[in-house]
Each structure stands twice: as structure tokens, then as C-alpha cells.
mmCIF file of C-alpha atoms in Angstrom:
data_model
loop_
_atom_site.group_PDB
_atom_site.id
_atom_site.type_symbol
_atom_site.label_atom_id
_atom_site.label_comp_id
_atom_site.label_asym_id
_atom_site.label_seq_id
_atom_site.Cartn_x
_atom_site.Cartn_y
_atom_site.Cartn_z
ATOM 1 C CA UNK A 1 120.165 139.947 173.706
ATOM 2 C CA UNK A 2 119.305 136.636 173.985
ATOM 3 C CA UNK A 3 115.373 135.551 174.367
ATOM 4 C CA UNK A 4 114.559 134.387 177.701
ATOM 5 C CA UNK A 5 112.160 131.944 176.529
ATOM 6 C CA UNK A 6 115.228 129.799 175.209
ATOM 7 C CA UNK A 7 115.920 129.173 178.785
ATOM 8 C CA UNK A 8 112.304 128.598 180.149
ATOM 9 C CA UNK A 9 112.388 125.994 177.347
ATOM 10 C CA UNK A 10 115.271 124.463 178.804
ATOM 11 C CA UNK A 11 113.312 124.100 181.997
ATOM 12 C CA UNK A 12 115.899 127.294 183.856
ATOM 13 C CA UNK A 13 113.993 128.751 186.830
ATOM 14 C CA UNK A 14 115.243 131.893 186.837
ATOM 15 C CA UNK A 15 114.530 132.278 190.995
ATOM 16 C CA UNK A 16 115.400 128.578 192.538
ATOM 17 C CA UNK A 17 114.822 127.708 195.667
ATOM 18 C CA UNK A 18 118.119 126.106 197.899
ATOM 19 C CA UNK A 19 116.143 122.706 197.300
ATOM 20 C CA UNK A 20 116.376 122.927 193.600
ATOM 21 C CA UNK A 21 119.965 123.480 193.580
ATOM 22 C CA UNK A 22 120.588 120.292 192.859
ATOM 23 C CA UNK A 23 123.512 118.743 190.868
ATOM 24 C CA UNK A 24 121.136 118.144 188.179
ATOM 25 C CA UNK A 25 119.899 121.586 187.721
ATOM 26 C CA UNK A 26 123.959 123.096 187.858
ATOM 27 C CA UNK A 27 124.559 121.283 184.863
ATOM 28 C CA UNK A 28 121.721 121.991 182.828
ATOM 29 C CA UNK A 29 122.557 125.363 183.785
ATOM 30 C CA UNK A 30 126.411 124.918 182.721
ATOM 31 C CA UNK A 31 125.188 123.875 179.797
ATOM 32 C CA UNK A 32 122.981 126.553 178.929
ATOM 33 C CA UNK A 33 125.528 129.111 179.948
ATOM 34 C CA UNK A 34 128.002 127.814 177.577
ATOM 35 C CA UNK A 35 125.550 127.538 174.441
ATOM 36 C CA UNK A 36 125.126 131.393 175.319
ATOM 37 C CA UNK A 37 129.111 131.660 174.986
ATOM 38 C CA UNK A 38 128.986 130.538 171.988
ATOM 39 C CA UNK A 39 126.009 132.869 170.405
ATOM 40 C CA UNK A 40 127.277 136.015 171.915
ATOM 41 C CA UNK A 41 131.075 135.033 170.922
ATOM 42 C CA UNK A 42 131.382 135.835 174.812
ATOM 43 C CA UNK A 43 134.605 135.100 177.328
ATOM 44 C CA UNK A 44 133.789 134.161 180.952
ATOM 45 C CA UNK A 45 136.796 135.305 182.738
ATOM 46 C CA UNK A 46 136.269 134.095 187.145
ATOM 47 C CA UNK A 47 138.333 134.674 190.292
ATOM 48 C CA UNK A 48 139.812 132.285 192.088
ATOM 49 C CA UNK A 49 137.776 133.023 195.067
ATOM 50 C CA UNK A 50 134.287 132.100 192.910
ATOM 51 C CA UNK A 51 132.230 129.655 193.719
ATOM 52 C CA UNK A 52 133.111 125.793 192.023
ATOM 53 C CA UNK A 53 130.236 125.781 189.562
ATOM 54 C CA UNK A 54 131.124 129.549 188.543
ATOM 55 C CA UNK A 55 135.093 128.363 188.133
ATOM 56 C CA UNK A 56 134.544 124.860 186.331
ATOM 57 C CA UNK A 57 132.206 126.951 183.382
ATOM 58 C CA UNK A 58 134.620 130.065 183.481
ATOM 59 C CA UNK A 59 137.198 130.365 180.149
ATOM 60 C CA UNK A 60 140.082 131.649 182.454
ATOM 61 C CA UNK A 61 140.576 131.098 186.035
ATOM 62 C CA UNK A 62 143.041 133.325 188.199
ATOM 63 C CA UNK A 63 144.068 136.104 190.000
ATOM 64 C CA UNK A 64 143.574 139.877 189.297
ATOM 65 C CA UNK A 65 146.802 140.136 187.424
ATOM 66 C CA UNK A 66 146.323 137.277 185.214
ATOM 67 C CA UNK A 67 142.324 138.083 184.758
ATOM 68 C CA UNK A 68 143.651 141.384 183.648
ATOM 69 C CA UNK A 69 146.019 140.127 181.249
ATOM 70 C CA UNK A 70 143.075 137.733 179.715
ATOM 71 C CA UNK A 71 141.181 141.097 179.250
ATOM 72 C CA UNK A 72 143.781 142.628 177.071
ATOM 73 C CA UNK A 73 144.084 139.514 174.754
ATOM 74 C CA UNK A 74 140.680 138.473 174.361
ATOM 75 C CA UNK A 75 138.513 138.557 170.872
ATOM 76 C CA UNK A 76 135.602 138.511 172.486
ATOM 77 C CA UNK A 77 132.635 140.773 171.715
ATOM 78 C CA UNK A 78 131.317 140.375 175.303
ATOM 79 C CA UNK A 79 133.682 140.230 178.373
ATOM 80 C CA UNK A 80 131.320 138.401 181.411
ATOM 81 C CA UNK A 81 133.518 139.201 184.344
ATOM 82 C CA UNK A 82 132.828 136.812 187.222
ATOM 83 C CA UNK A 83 134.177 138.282 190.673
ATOM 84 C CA UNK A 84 133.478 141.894 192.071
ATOM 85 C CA UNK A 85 132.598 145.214 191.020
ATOM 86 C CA UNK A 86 136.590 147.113 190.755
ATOM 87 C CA UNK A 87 137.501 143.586 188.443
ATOM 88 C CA UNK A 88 134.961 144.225 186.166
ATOM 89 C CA UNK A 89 136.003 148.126 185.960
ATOM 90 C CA UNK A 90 139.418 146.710 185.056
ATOM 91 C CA UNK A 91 138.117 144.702 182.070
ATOM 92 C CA UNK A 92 136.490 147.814 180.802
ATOM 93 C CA UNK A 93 139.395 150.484 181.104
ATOM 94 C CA UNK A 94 141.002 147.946 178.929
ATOM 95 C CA UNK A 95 138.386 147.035 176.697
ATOM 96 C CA UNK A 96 136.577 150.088 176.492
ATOM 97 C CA UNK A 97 134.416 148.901 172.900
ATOM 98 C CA UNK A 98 133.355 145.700 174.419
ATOM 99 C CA UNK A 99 130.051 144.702 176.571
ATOM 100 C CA UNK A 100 131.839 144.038 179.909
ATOM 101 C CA UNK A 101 128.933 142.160 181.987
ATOM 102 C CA UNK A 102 129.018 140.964 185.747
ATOM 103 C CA UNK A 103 126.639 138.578 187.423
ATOM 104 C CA UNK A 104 126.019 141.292 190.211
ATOM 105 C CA UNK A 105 126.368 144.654 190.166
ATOM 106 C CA UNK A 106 126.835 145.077 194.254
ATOM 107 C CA UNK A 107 129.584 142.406 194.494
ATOM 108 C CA UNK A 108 132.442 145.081 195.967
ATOM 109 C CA UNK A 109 135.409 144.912 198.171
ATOM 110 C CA UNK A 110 136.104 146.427 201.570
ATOM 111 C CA UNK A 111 139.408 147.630 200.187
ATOM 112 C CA UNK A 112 137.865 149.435 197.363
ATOM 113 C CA UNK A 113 135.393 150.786 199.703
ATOM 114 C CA UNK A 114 138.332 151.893 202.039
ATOM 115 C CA UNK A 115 139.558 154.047 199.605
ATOM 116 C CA UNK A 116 137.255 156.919 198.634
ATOM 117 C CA UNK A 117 138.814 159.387 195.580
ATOM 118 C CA UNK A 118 138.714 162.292 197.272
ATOM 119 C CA UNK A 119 140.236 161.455 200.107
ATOM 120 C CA UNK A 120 143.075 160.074 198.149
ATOM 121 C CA UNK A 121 143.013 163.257 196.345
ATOM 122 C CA UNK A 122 143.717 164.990 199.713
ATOM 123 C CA UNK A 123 146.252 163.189 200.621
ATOM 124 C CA UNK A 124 148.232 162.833 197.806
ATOM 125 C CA UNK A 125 147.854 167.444 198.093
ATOM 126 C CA UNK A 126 150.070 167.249 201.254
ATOM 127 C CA UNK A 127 153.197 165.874 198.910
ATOM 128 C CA UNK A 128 153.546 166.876 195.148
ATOM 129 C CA UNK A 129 156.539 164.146 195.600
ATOM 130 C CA UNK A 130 154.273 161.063 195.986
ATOM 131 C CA UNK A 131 154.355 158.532 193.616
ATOM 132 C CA UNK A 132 150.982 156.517 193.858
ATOM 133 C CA UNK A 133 150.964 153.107 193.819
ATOM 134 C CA UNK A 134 147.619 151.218 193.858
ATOM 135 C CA UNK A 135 147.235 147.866 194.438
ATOM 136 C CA UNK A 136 144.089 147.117 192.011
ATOM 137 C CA UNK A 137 141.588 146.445 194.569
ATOM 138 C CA UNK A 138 140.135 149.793 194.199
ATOM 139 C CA UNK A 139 138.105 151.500 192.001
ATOM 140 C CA UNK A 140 138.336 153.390 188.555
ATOM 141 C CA UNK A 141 138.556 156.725 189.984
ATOM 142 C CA UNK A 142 141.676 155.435 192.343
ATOM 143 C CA UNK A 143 142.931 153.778 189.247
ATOM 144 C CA UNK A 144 142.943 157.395 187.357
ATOM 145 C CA UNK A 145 144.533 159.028 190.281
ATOM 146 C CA UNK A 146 147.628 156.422 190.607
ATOM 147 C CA UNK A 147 150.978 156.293 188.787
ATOM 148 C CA UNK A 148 150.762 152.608 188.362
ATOM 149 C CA UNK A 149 148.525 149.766 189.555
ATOM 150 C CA UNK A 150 149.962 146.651 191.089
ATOM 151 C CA UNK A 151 148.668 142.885 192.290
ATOM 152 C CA UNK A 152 149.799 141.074 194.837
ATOM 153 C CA UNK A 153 151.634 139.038 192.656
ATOM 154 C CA UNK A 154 153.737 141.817 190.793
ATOM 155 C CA UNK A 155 153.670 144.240 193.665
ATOM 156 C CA UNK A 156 157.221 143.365 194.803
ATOM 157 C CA UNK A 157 158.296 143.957 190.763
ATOM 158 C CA UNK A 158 156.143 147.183 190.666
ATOM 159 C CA UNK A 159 157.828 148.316 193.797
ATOM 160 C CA UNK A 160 160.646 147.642 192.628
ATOM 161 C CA UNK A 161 160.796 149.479 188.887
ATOM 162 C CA UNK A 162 159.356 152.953 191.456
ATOM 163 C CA UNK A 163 161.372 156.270 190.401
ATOM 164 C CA UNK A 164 164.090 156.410 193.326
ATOM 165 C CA UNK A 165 163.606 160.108 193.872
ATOM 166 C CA UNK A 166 160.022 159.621 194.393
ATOM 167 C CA UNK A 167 158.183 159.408 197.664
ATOM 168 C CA UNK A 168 155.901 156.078 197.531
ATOM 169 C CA UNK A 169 152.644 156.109 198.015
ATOM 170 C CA UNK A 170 150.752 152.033 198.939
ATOM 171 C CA UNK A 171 146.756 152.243 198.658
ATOM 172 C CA UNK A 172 144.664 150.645 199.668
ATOM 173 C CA UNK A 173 145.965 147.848 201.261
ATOM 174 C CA UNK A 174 148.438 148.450 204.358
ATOM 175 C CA UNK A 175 149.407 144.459 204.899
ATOM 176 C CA UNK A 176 150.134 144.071 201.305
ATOM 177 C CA UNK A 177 152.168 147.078 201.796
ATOM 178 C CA UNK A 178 153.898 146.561 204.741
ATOM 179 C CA UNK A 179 154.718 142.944 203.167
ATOM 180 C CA UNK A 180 156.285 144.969 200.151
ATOM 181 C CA UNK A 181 158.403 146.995 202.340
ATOM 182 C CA UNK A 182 159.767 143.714 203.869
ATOM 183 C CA UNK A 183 160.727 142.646 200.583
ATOM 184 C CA UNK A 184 161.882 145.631 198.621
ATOM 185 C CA UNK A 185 163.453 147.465 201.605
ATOM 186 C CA UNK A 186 161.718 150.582 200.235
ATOM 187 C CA UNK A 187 159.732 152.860 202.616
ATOM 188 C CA UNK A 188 156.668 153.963 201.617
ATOM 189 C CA UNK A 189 153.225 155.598 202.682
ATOM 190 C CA UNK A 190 150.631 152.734 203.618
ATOM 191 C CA UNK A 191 146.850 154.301 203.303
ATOM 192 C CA UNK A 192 145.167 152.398 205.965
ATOM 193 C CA UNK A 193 142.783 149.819 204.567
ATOM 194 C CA UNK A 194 142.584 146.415 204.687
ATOM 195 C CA UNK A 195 140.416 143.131 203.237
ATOM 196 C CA UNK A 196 138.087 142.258 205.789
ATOM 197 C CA UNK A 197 138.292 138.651 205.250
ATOM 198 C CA UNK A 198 142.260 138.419 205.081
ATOM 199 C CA UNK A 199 142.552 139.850 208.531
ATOM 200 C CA UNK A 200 140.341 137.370 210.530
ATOM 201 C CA UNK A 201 143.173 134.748 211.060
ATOM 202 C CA UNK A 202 145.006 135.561 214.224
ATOM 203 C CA UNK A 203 148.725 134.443 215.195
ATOM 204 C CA UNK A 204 147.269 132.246 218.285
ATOM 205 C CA UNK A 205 144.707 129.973 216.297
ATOM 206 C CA UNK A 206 147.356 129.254 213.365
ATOM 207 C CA UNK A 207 149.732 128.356 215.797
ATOM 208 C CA UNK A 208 147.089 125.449 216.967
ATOM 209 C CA UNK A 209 146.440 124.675 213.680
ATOM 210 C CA UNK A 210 149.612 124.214 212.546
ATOM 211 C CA UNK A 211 150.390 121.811 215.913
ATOM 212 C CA UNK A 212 147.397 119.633 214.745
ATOM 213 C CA UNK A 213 149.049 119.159 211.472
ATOM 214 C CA UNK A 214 152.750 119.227 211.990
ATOM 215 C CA UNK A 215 154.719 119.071 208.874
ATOM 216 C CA UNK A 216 152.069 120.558 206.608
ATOM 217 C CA UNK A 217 153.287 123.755 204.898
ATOM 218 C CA UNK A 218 151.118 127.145 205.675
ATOM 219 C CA UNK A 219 150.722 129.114 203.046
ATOM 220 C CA UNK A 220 149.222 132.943 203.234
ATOM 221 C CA UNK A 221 148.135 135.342 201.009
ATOM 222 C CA UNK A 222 150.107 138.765 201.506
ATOM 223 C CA UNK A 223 147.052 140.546 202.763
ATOM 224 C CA UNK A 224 146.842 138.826 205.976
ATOM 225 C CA UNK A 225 148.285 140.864 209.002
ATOM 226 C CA UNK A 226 152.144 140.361 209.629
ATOM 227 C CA UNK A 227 151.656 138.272 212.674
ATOM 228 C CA UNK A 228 150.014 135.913 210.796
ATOM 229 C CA UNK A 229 152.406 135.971 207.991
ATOM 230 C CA UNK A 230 155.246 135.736 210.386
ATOM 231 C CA UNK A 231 153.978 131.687 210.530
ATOM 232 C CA UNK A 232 153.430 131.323 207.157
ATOM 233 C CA UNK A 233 156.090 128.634 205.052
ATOM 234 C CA UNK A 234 155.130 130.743 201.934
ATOM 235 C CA UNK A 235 153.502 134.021 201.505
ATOM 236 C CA UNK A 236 152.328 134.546 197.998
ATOM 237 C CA UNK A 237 149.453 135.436 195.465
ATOM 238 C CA UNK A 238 146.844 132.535 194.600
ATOM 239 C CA UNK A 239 148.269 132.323 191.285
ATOM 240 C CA UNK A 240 151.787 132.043 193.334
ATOM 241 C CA UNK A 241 150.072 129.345 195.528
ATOM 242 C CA UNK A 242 149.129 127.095 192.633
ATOM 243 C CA UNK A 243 153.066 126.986 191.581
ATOM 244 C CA UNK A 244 154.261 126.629 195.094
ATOM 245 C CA UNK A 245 151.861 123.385 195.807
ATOM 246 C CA UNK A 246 152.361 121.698 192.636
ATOM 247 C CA UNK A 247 156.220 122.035 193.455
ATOM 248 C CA UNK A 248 156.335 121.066 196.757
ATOM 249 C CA UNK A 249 156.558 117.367 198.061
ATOM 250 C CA UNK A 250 154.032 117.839 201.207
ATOM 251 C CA UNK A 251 150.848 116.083 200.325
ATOM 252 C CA UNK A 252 148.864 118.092 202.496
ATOM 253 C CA UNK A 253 148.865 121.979 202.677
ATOM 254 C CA UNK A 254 147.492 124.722 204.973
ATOM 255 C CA UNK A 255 145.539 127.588 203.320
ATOM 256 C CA UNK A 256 145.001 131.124 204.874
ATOM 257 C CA UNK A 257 143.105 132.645 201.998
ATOM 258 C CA UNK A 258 139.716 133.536 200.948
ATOM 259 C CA UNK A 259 137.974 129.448 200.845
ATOM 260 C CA UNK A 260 137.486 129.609 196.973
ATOM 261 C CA UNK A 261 141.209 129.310 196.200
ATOM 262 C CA UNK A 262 140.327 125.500 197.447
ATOM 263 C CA UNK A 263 138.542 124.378 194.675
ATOM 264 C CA UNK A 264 141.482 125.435 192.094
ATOM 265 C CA UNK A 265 144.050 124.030 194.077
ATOM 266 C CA UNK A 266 142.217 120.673 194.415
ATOM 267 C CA UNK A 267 141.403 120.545 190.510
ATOM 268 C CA UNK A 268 145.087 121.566 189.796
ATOM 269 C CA UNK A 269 146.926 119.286 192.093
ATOM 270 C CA UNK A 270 145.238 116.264 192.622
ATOM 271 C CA UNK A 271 146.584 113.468 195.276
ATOM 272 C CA UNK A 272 147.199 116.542 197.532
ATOM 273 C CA UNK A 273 144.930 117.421 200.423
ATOM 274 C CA UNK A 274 144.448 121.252 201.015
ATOM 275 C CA UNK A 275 143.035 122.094 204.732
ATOM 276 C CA UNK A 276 141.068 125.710 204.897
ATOM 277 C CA UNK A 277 143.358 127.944 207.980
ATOM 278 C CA UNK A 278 140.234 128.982 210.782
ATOM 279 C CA UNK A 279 139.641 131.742 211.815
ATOM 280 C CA UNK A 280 138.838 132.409 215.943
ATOM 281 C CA UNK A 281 135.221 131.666 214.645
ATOM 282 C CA UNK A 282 134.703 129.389 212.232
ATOM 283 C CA UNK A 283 136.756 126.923 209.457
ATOM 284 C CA UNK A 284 135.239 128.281 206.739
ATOM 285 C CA UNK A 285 136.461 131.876 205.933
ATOM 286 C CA UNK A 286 134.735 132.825 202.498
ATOM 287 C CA UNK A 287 134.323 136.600 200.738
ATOM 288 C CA UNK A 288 130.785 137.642 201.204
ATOM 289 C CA UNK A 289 131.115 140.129 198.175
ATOM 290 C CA UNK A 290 132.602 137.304 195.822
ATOM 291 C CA UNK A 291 130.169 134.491 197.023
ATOM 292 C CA UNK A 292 127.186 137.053 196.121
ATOM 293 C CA UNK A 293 127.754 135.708 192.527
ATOM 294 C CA UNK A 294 125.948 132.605 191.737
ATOM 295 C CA UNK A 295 125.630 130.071 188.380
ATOM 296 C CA UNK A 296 121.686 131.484 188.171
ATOM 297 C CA UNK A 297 123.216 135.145 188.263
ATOM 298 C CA UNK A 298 125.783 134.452 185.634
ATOM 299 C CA UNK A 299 123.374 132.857 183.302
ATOM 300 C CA UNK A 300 120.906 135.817 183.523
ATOM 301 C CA UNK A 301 123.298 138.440 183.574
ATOM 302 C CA UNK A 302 124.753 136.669 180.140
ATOM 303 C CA UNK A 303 120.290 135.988 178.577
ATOM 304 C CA UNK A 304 120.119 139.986 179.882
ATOM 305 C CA UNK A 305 123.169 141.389 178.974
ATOM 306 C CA UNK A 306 123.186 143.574 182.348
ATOM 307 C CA UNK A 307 123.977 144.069 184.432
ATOM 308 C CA UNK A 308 126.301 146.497 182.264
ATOM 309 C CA UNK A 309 129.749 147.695 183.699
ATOM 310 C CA UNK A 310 129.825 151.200 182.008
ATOM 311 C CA UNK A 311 132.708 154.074 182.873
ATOM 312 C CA UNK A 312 133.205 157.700 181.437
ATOM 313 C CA UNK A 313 135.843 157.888 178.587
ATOM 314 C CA UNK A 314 137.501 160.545 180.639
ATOM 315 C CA UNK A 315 138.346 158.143 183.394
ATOM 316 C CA UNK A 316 139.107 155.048 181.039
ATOM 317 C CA UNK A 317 141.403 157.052 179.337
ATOM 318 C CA UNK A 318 143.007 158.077 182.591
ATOM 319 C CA UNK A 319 142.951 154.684 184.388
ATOM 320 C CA UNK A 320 144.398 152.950 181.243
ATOM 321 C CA UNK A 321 147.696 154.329 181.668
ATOM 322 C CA UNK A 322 148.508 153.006 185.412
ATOM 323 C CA UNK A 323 147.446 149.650 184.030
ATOM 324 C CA UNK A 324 149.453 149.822 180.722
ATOM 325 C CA UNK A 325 152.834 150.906 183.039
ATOM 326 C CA UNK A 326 151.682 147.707 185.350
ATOM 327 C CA UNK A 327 151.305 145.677 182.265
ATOM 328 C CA UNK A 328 154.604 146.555 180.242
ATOM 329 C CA UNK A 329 156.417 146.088 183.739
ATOM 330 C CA UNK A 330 154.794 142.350 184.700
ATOM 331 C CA UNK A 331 156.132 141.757 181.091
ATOM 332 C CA UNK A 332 159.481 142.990 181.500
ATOM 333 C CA UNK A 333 162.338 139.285 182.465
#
């Protein structure tokens, strides 16, 4: 653990007020969270729905599929897992002899939350022919119940590579899934859950939006309802998004996902202009769950060590095998 007096010697008030957020202050504490890197041999792994400050400090920078595949490779002694609560579980089940840390412990996910474990259990009684696919918002104990795990950007693949002579099984998620039907052609079970920011677009305000900027490709995440993907120019993951508007010749892009995926896409193609999609309410449609992590969090959680993500070794060793198969399939050409 690292003494908390080296930080009060850097001047780091550990409980800021909004006034002393100030640029000043972010990059003291930048720099203070990357000398603690470097003494605890640590990796900062960060969604791309983070905040900026959280992102431009952060090792790696992605999606769940890609901050997954960081967590298999890394060295580190100590994993500090910037996003929510199932992410850092992930890390873990992978890396079960390292320190996993997360900024906050109650960051979660309405999809995880959709999708208690014994109500899965329950369900999946009623067919001994279901083969359970779960998308990996959702926790450990969902993880050790599935057959494989999925993102949204391999869920078409993972769909895909399902036994034939299975019955699927989609959880939690029923818009990813229902998008994954549409592609694969395969029918499936959808468990009825959803992410509560993803569904706040509507078909009628993104068809104003898109007459205010005519010409400018929409592009949706696959967890947004099907009348709002119906609209979209591209439906993808975010790592999917940063591919498709580096590639494309628009200059100026519309974004229906969580407002976080901004800041990446403006770092990682610059000279384009990237216009948050509104919602019926606001222009600003951000994860409350994700944006509970701050820089001040991160650097106490990493002077602290804790909060600790910690899991039984019954249910790593359980969970790890859905994630391997979703692993060694991403992998496959």
C-alpha cells in the first residue's frame, strides 16, 4: 500500500470541492496517479464510456471485449479496472492471483442488475436444450451459469460458432439480441433486459436530428431499440465505431451511444466533428453508473488498494470457461 502522506505532500485533497477541479489540480493528479503505476507495477485498463481525464491516464482504452483481452495479457501485479462493477469481475475470473482494484465499488449496470442468477437458473430448468449465451454485461454468477460469454462486438461471431442442435439462449440484453437474430438468422430466447441509457433515443427525435444535419452518417450502438437502429448508417460496437469513422469520408458524424465514446473518437480522428444523438430530454445522454468514477476515486482507490474486487474460486473457476470459449472464438480468422 502506498502511504497517503505521499499525496498530501503533493498538495492531493483527497475530498475536492467542484471549484477545485480545476485543470491544474487534474494534472497534478495525472501525475500522481501515474508515479503510483509505476511503484505498484500496476495497469489502468478504462472504458470507453469514462470520463476524459480517467481515459487520457488509462494504459488501454476500449470496449469490454478488448478490455478483456488486455486482462489476459497483462504482467501487471495490480489490475485497476476503470468502468463498472461486472468489468472488474471479468478482470478477476481471468486473473484470479492479481489485485484487481476499481475506483468504486457501486459503479453497476442496469443489465447486470436485470439479470438475477436464480432467476436465470429457473429459466434455463424449463429447457435442458438451452444453450446460454451471455452477453458480458452481467455478473460472475451469470458468467458461471452460461455456455459462452459474448460482446457486442463478437456477438454476431459467437452466435454464429452456437451448436446447431442447441436451443439459444440471449441474456441479458434483448436489443443486442434481437440485433443478432437480424444478422445471424438464428432464433433464439431474448431474457428481457435492457441498458437504461441505450434505450432513451426514440425513432421521432433522430429523425429531426438527422434533418438538421443531412448528410452526416448516424451511427448506433446495437443496444439501442430496433426503431432506432432502423435509422442508423452503421450499427456497431464502440471499438467498431472508431474503425468505421476513421474510414469514412464524412467529416462530421452522429453518435447514439453512451457520451464518453466522444472523447475517444475526437482524440482518434481528429479534423472530424462528432455530434452527441438527444434524447426526448436532453443532448447529453451519459451512464450514471460509469460517470460515478472520478480521477480523485482512481487515485485513492490505487494509494488504498480497495476498493478490492474479490470472487470465490468456485465461481472463477466456473466463469473462466465461458470466457476462454469467447476468447479462443474472437481469435479464430
Amino acid at each position: 500500500m502506498i502511504d497517503v502522506a505521499e499525496g498530501m505532500a503533493a498538495g492531493i485533497d483527497r475530498f475536492p470541492t467542484r471549484a477545485q477541479r480545476t485543470p491544474e489540480r487534474l494534472d497534478t493528479l495525472s501525475r500522481e496517479i501515474l508515479d503510483l503505476k509505476k511503484k505498484l507495477n500496476a495497469i489502468i485498463l478504462a472504458h470507453n464510456y469514462q470520463v476524459p481525464e480517467i481515459q487520457d491516464v488509462a494504459d488501454y482504452v476500449g470496449d469490454s471485449l478488448g478490455l478483456a483481452q488486455q486482462a489476459a495479457k497483462t504482467n501487471a501485479d495490480v489490475i485497476v479496472f476503470c468502468g463498472v462493477h461486472f468489468m472488474a469481475e471479468t478482470a478477476k475470473i481471468i486473473n484470479p492471483t492479481k489485485t484487481v482494484i476499481l475506483p468504486d465499488k457501486d459503479a453497476g449496470c442496469s443489465l447486470e442488475a436485470s439479470c438475477p442468477p436464480e432467476r436465470l437458473r429457473a429459466l434455463q430448468a424449463t429447457n435442458p436444450n438451452f444453450y446460454t449465451i451471455a452477453y458480458i454485461n452481467c455478473s460472475a454468477e451469470v458468467k458461471a451459469l452460461s455456455d459462452v460469454i459474448c460482446t457486442s462486438g463478437n456477438a454476431v461471431k459467437i452466435v454464429n460458432a452456437a451448436p446447431k442442435d442447441k436451443d439459444l439462449l440471449f441474456v441479458p440484453d434483448e436489443n443486442l439480441g434481437s440485433w443478432v437474430m437480424e444478422q445471424t438468422g438464428r432464433p433464439m430466447t431474448l431474457w428481457r433486459g435492457f441498458c437504461y441509457v441505450h434505450v432513451e433515443w426514440t425513432h421521432n427525435t433522430l429523425m429531426k436530428f438527422r434533418q438538421q444535419h443531412p448528410g452526416a452518417p448516424l451511427v448506433a450502438h446495437p443496444e439501442c431499440t430496433k426503431a432506432v437502429r432502423m435509422l442508423a448508417d452503421e450499427v456497431c460496437s464502440t471499438e467498431k465505431m472508431v474503425h468505421f469513422c476513421k474510414s469514412h469520408p464524412s467529416k462530421v458524424f452522429l453518435i447514439a451511444t453512451e457520451g464518453g465514446m466522444l472523447h475517444r473518437l475526437r482524440k482518434e480522428c481528429p479534423g472530424k466533428e462528432f455530434i452527441p444523438a438527444p434524447t426526448d430530454n436532453c443532448r447529453c445522454n451519459e451512464c450514471k453508473f460509469m460517470k460515478m468514477n472520478t480521477l480523485e476515486k482512481l487515485y485513492d482507490c490505487m494509494v488504498d488498494l480497495k476498493p478490492e474486487l474479490t470472487l470465490s474460486p468456485e465461481i472463477i473457476e466456473r466463469a473462466r470457461l465461458p470466457i476462454d470459449r469467447m476468447l479462443e472464438i474472437s481469435a479464430r480468422p
